[in-house]
Amino acid sequence: LLCIVAIVAIRITRHFDIKGANKLTYLMICSSFLMISDAFAWWFRGNPSQTGFYIVRISNYAAFLFGFLIMPLAAEYISYIIRKRSGIEGLYWKYIEWGLAIIGFVLITVNTFRPFMYDFDPRNTYFRLQLGMIPGLIAFIGIIITLGVVIEYISYLNKFEKVALILFLVLPIAGVTVQIFIYGVSLAYLALVISSLLLFISYINNYTQYNIEKEKRLTEERLRLVTQQIQPHFIFN
């Protein structure tokens, strides 16, 4: 629900920064589908019916896909912010994130037909196989790379952006670390969604500052026009 509210708010305020708003919207949509997929996976786990059988498998597959997709979408948005603040071009690390996401997509798709990372028992419950830590490791590597880029260019960000971006990356690292060792706990997904909301809060803060500066400029322009009108009057008198 919070993600949907955030998407609506971003679309309403997109005139402030159309390109950034679009990139953040894609990230929030991905976060929404991630939570919906994970919720369905939990609601129908252990349901032995034919409907439960398909819903659990589809929702788990979708949760992994959207989890991988969040990494490059976040990299696209963060890269845009850094480039906008610093004017530095050539921030190509986002392509590494896309590469990691594609690797994740391929592995999850292969696992659907030949399970080697996770599978489901006769009670229709998810369980991890011998190579079940691979998705968490891919996400961990992607987050660490993005964290390194943010630290390198952190001086170009305002205070609120620094806090939001650091938390955006630190929370998922903690969640993914727990997920690697304790399967069945969706802390990694929850951390990713909370982190996306932190970026939304940072966006709203920038929007608020934009409106304050805009109102300040309008006030100064009004004073300038009034002054120009008053001066000829006194000269005439």
Short mmCIF file of C-alpha atoms in Angstrom, two decimals:
data_model
loop_
_atom_site.label_atom_id
_atom_site.label_comp_id
_atom_site.label_asym_id
_atom_site.label_seq_id
_atom_site.Cartn_x
_atom_site.Cartn_y
_atom_site.Cartn_z
CA LEU A 1 0.00 0.00 0.00
CA LEU A 2 2.83 2.41 0.87
CA CYS A 3 4.51 1.67 -2.46
CA ILE A 4 1.27 2.44 -4.33
CA VAL A 5 0.88 5.73 -2.42
CA ALA A 6 4.48 6.55 -3.28
CA ILE A 7 3.89 5.85 -6.99
CA VAL A 8 0.84 8.14 -7.03
CA ALA A 9 2.77 10.91 -5.24
CA ILE A 10 5.68 10.62 -7.68
CA ARG A 11 3.39 10.85 -10.70
CA ILE A 12 1.66 13.93 -9.26
CA THR A 13 4.96 15.72 -8.63
CA ARG A 14 6.84 14.48 -11.72
CA HIS A 15 6.98 17.99 -13.29
CA PHE A 16 9.70 18.74 -10.70
CA ASP A 17 12.07 16.19 -12.26
CA ILE A 18 10.48 14.14 -15.04
CA LYS A 19 13.42 11.86 -15.80
CA GLY A 20 14.19 11.16 -12.15
CA ALA A 21 10.50 10.65 -11.37
CA ASN A 22 10.18 8.08 -14.15
CA LYS A 23 13.21 6.11 -12.93
CA LEU A 24 11.96 6.17 -9.34
CA THR A 25 8.47 5.12 -10.48
CA TYR A 26 9.88 2.00 -12.16
CA LEU A 27 11.74 1.17 -8.94
CA MET A 28 8.61 1.59 -6.79
CA ILE A 29 6.50 -0.50 -9.21
CA CYS A 30 9.10 -3.26 -9.00
CA SER A 31 9.04 -3.03 -5.18
CA SER A 32 5.24 -3.31 -5.20
CA PHE A 33 5.26 -6.45 -7.36
CA LEU A 34 8.03 -7.93 -5.20
CA MET A 35 5.95 -7.59 -2.04
CA ILE A 36 2.80 -8.87 -3.77
CA SER A 37 4.66 -11.92 -5.11
CA ASP A 38 6.23 -12.66 -1.74
CA ALA A 39 2.87 -12.26 0.01
CA PHE A 40 1.23 -14.80 -2.32
CA ALA A 41 4.13 -17.20 -1.80
CA TRP A 42 3.58 -17.04 1.97
CA TRP A 43 -0.22 -17.18 1.86
CA PHE A 44 -0.35 -20.30 -0.28
CA ARG A 45 2.67 -22.20 1.05
CA GLY A 46 1.63 -25.60 2.37
CA ASN A 47 -1.56 -25.47 0.28
CA PRO A 48 -1.68 -28.88 -1.46
CA SER A 49 -4.42 -27.92 -3.92
CA GLN A 50 -3.72 -27.55 -7.63
CA THR A 51 -4.30 -23.80 -7.37
CA GLY A 52 -1.89 -23.55 -4.46
CA PHE A 53 0.64 -25.65 -6.37
CA TYR A 54 0.82 -23.16 -9.26
CA ILE A 55 0.49 -19.99 -7.18
CA VAL A 56 3.36 -20.92 -4.86
CA ARG A 57 5.69 -21.72 -7.74
CA ILE A 58 4.77 -18.69 -9.84
CA SER A 59 4.91 -16.28 -6.90
CA ASN A 60 8.31 -17.57 -5.72
CA TYR A 61 9.68 -17.29 -9.25
CA ALA A 62 8.26 -13.74 -9.58
CA ALA A 63 9.65 -12.70 -6.17
CA PHE A 64 13.15 -13.76 -7.21
CA LEU A 65 12.84 -11.97 -10.57
CA PHE A 66 11.62 -8.69 -9.06
CA GLY A 67 14.26 -8.98 -6.33
CA PHE A 68 16.98 -9.16 -8.98
CA LEU A 69 15.34 -6.38 -11.02
CA ILE A 70 15.42 -3.92 -8.11
CA MET A 71 19.25 -3.80 -8.23
CA PRO A 72 19.67 -2.33 -11.75
CA LEU A 73 16.59 -0.09 -11.39
CA ALA A 74 18.06 1.36 -8.19
CA ALA A 75 21.42 1.75 -9.95
CA GLU A 76 19.70 3.65 -12.78
CA TYR A 77 18.11 6.08 -10.33
CA ILE A 78 21.19 6.52 -8.14
CA SER A 79 23.37 7.00 -11.23
CA TYR A 80 20.98 9.71 -12.43
CA ILE A 81 21.13 11.52 -9.07
CA ILE A 82 24.94 11.44 -8.95
CA ARG A 83 25.24 12.60 -12.56
CA LYS A 84 22.74 15.41 -11.94
CA ARG A 85 24.55 16.61 -8.82
CA SER A 86 28.13 16.23 -10.08
CA GLY A 87 27.86 16.60 -13.85
CA ILE A 88 30.10 13.53 -14.19
CA GLU A 89 29.33 11.30 -17.16
CA GLY A 90 30.34 7.70 -17.69
CA LEU A 91 28.80 6.08 -14.61
CA TYR A 92 28.60 2.68 -16.25
CA TRP A 93 28.44 0.51 -13.14
CA LYS A 94 24.68 0.24 -13.68
CA TYR A 95 25.42 -2.08 -16.61
CA ILE A 96 27.21 -4.41 -14.21
CA GLU A 97 24.02 -4.45 -12.13
CA TRP A 98 21.99 -5.31 -15.23
CA GLY A 99 24.45 -8.11 -15.97
CA LEU A 100 24.05 -9.53 -12.46
CA ALA A 101 20.26 -9.31 -12.77
CA ILE A 102 20.32 -11.18 -16.10
CA ILE A 103 22.49 -13.89 -14.55
CA GLY A 104 19.93 -14.16 -11.76
CA PHE A 105 17.05 -14.35 -14.25
CA VAL A 106 18.75 -17.18 -16.15
CA LEU A 107 19.56 -19.16 -12.99
CA ILE A 108 16.03 -18.86 -11.60
CA THR A 109 14.53 -19.87 -14.95
CA VAL A 110 16.81 -22.91 -15.21
CA ASN A 111 15.95 -23.81 -11.61
CA THR A 112 12.26 -23.90 -12.57
CA PHE A 113 12.91 -26.90 -14.83
CA ARG A 114 15.96 -28.44 -13.14
CA PRO A 115 15.98 -27.47 -9.43
CA PHE A 116 19.44 -26.87 -8.00
CA MET A 117 18.87 -23.79 -5.76
CA TYR A 118 15.40 -24.38 -4.31
CA ASP A 119 12.47 -26.73 -4.71
CA PHE A 120 9.13 -27.60 -3.10
CA ASP A 121 8.26 -30.61 -0.95
CA PRO A 122 5.06 -32.71 -1.30
CA ARG A 123 3.30 -30.31 1.10
CA ASN A 124 3.96 -27.50 -1.40
CA THR A 125 6.46 -25.76 0.88
CA TYR A 126 9.61 -24.02 -0.34
CA PHE A 127 12.97 -25.41 0.74
CA ARG A 128 16.55 -24.57 -0.19
CA LEU A 129 18.89 -26.94 -1.99
CA GLN A 130 22.68 -27.18 -1.85
CA LEU A 131 23.26 -24.10 -4.05
CA GLY A 132 20.41 -22.12 -2.52
CA MET A 133 22.69 -19.29 -1.39
CA ILE A 134 23.44 -18.22 -5.00
CA PRO A 135 20.55 -15.68 -5.32
CA GLY A 136 21.55 -14.03 -2.04
CA LEU A 137 25.20 -13.86 -3.10
CA ILE A 138 24.28 -12.24 -6.43
CA ALA A 139 22.19 -9.61 -4.62
CA PHE A 140 24.97 -9.09 -2.06
CA ILE A 141 27.58 -8.47 -4.78
CA GLY A 142 25.28 -6.01 -6.58
CA ILE A 143 24.57 -4.03 -3.42
CA ILE A 144 28.27 -3.88 -2.46
CA ILE A 145 29.18 -2.52 -5.91
CA THR A 146 26.52 0.20 -5.70
CA LEU A 147 27.59 1.05 -2.14
CA GLY A 148 31.16 1.56 -3.36
CA VAL A 149 29.98 3.96 -6.09
CA VAL A 150 27.83 5.94 -3.64
CA ILE A 151 30.75 6.27 -1.20
CA GLU A 152 33.01 7.48 -4.01
CA TYR A 153 30.62 10.25 -5.08
CA ILE A 154 28.96 10.95 -1.73
CA SER A 155 30.44 14.46 -1.51
CA TYR A 156 28.17 15.57 -4.37
CA LEU A 157 24.98 14.62 -2.52
CA ASN A 158 23.02 16.71 -0.03
CA LYS A 159 22.73 15.56 3.59
CA PHE A 160 19.33 13.92 3.21
CA GLU A 161 20.42 12.06 0.06
CA LYS A 162 23.55 10.80 1.82
CA VAL A 163 21.50 9.31 4.67
CA ALA A 164 18.83 7.89 2.35
CA LEU A 165 21.30 6.25 -0.04
CA ILE A 166 23.51 4.79 2.69
CA LEU A 167 20.47 3.31 4.47
CA PHE A 168 19.15 2.16 1.09
CA LEU A 169 22.25 0.02 0.71
CA VAL A 170 23.05 -0.96 4.31
CA LEU A 171 19.57 -2.33 5.12
CA PRO A 172 19.51 -4.78 2.18
CA ILE A 173 23.05 -5.92 3.00
CA ALA A 174 21.84 -6.85 6.49
CA GLY A 175 18.69 -8.47 5.09
CA VAL A 176 20.53 -10.45 2.40
CA THR A 177 23.14 -11.60 4.94
CA VAL A 178 20.38 -13.00 7.16
CA GLN A 179 18.61 -14.48 4.11
CA ILE A 180 21.75 -16.36 3.07
CA PHE A 181 21.97 -18.20 6.38
CA ILE A 182 18.28 -18.36 7.40
CA TYR A 183 16.10 -19.31 4.45
CA GLY A 184 12.35 -18.89 4.65
CA VAL A 185 12.71 -15.43 6.22
CA SER A 186 11.86 -12.60 3.79
CA LEU A 187 13.99 -9.97 5.52
CA ALA A 188 15.94 -9.37 2.31
CA TYR A 189 12.80 -8.51 0.35
CA LEU A 190 11.44 -6.39 3.17
CA ALA A 191 14.74 -4.51 3.44
CA LEU A 192 14.74 -3.84 -0.33
CA VAL A 193 11.22 -2.40 -0.24
CA ILE A 194 11.90 -0.27 2.86
CA SER A 195 15.04 1.00 1.16
CA SER A 196 13.07 1.93 -1.96
CA LEU A 197 10.71 3.93 0.24
CA LEU A 198 13.73 5.75 1.69
CA LEU A 199 14.64 6.87 -1.83
CA PHE A 200 11.05 8.07 -2.27
CA ILE A 201 11.33 10.10 0.96
CA SER A 202 14.56 11.61 -0.36
CA TYR A 203 12.76 12.49 -3.60
CA ILE A 204 9.94 14.20 -1.67
CA ASN A 205 12.49 16.12 0.38
CA ASN A 206 14.11 17.38 -2.83
CA TYR A 207 10.68 18.31 -4.17
CA THR A 208 9.96 20.29 -1.00
CA GLN A 209 13.29 22.13 -1.26
CA TYR A 210 12.53 22.85 -4.93
CA ASN A 211 9.20 24.45 -4.01
CA ILE A 212 10.83 26.51 -1.24
CA GLU A 213 13.48 27.81 -3.65
CA LYS A 214 10.84 28.45 -6.30
CA GLU A 215 8.70 30.45 -3.87
CA LYS A 216 11.78 32.37 -2.75
CA ARG A 217 12.62 33.30 -6.34
CA LEU A 218 9.03 34.38 -7.00
CA THR A 219 9.05 36.57 -3.89
CA GLU A 220 12.33 38.19 -4.93
CA GLU A 221 10.95 38.82 -8.43
CA ARG A 222 7.80 40.42 -7.02
CA LEU A 223 9.91 42.71 -4.82
CA ARG A 224 12.06 43.62 -7.80
CA LEU A 225 9.01 44.52 -9.90
CA VAL A 226 7.47 46.56 -7.07
CA THR A 227 10.77 48.40 -6.60
CA GLN A 228 10.94 49.18 -10.31
CA GLN A 229 7.41 50.57 -10.20
CA ILE A 230 8.05 52.68 -7.11
CA GLN A 231 11.30 54.27 -8.32
CA PRO A 232 9.82 56.12 -11.37
CA HIS A 233 6.98 57.39 -9.16
CA PHE A 234 9.42 59.03 -6.69
CA ILE A 235 11.52 60.41 -9.55
CA PHE A 236 8.40 61.97 -11.13
CA ASN A 237 7.34 63.50 -7.81
#
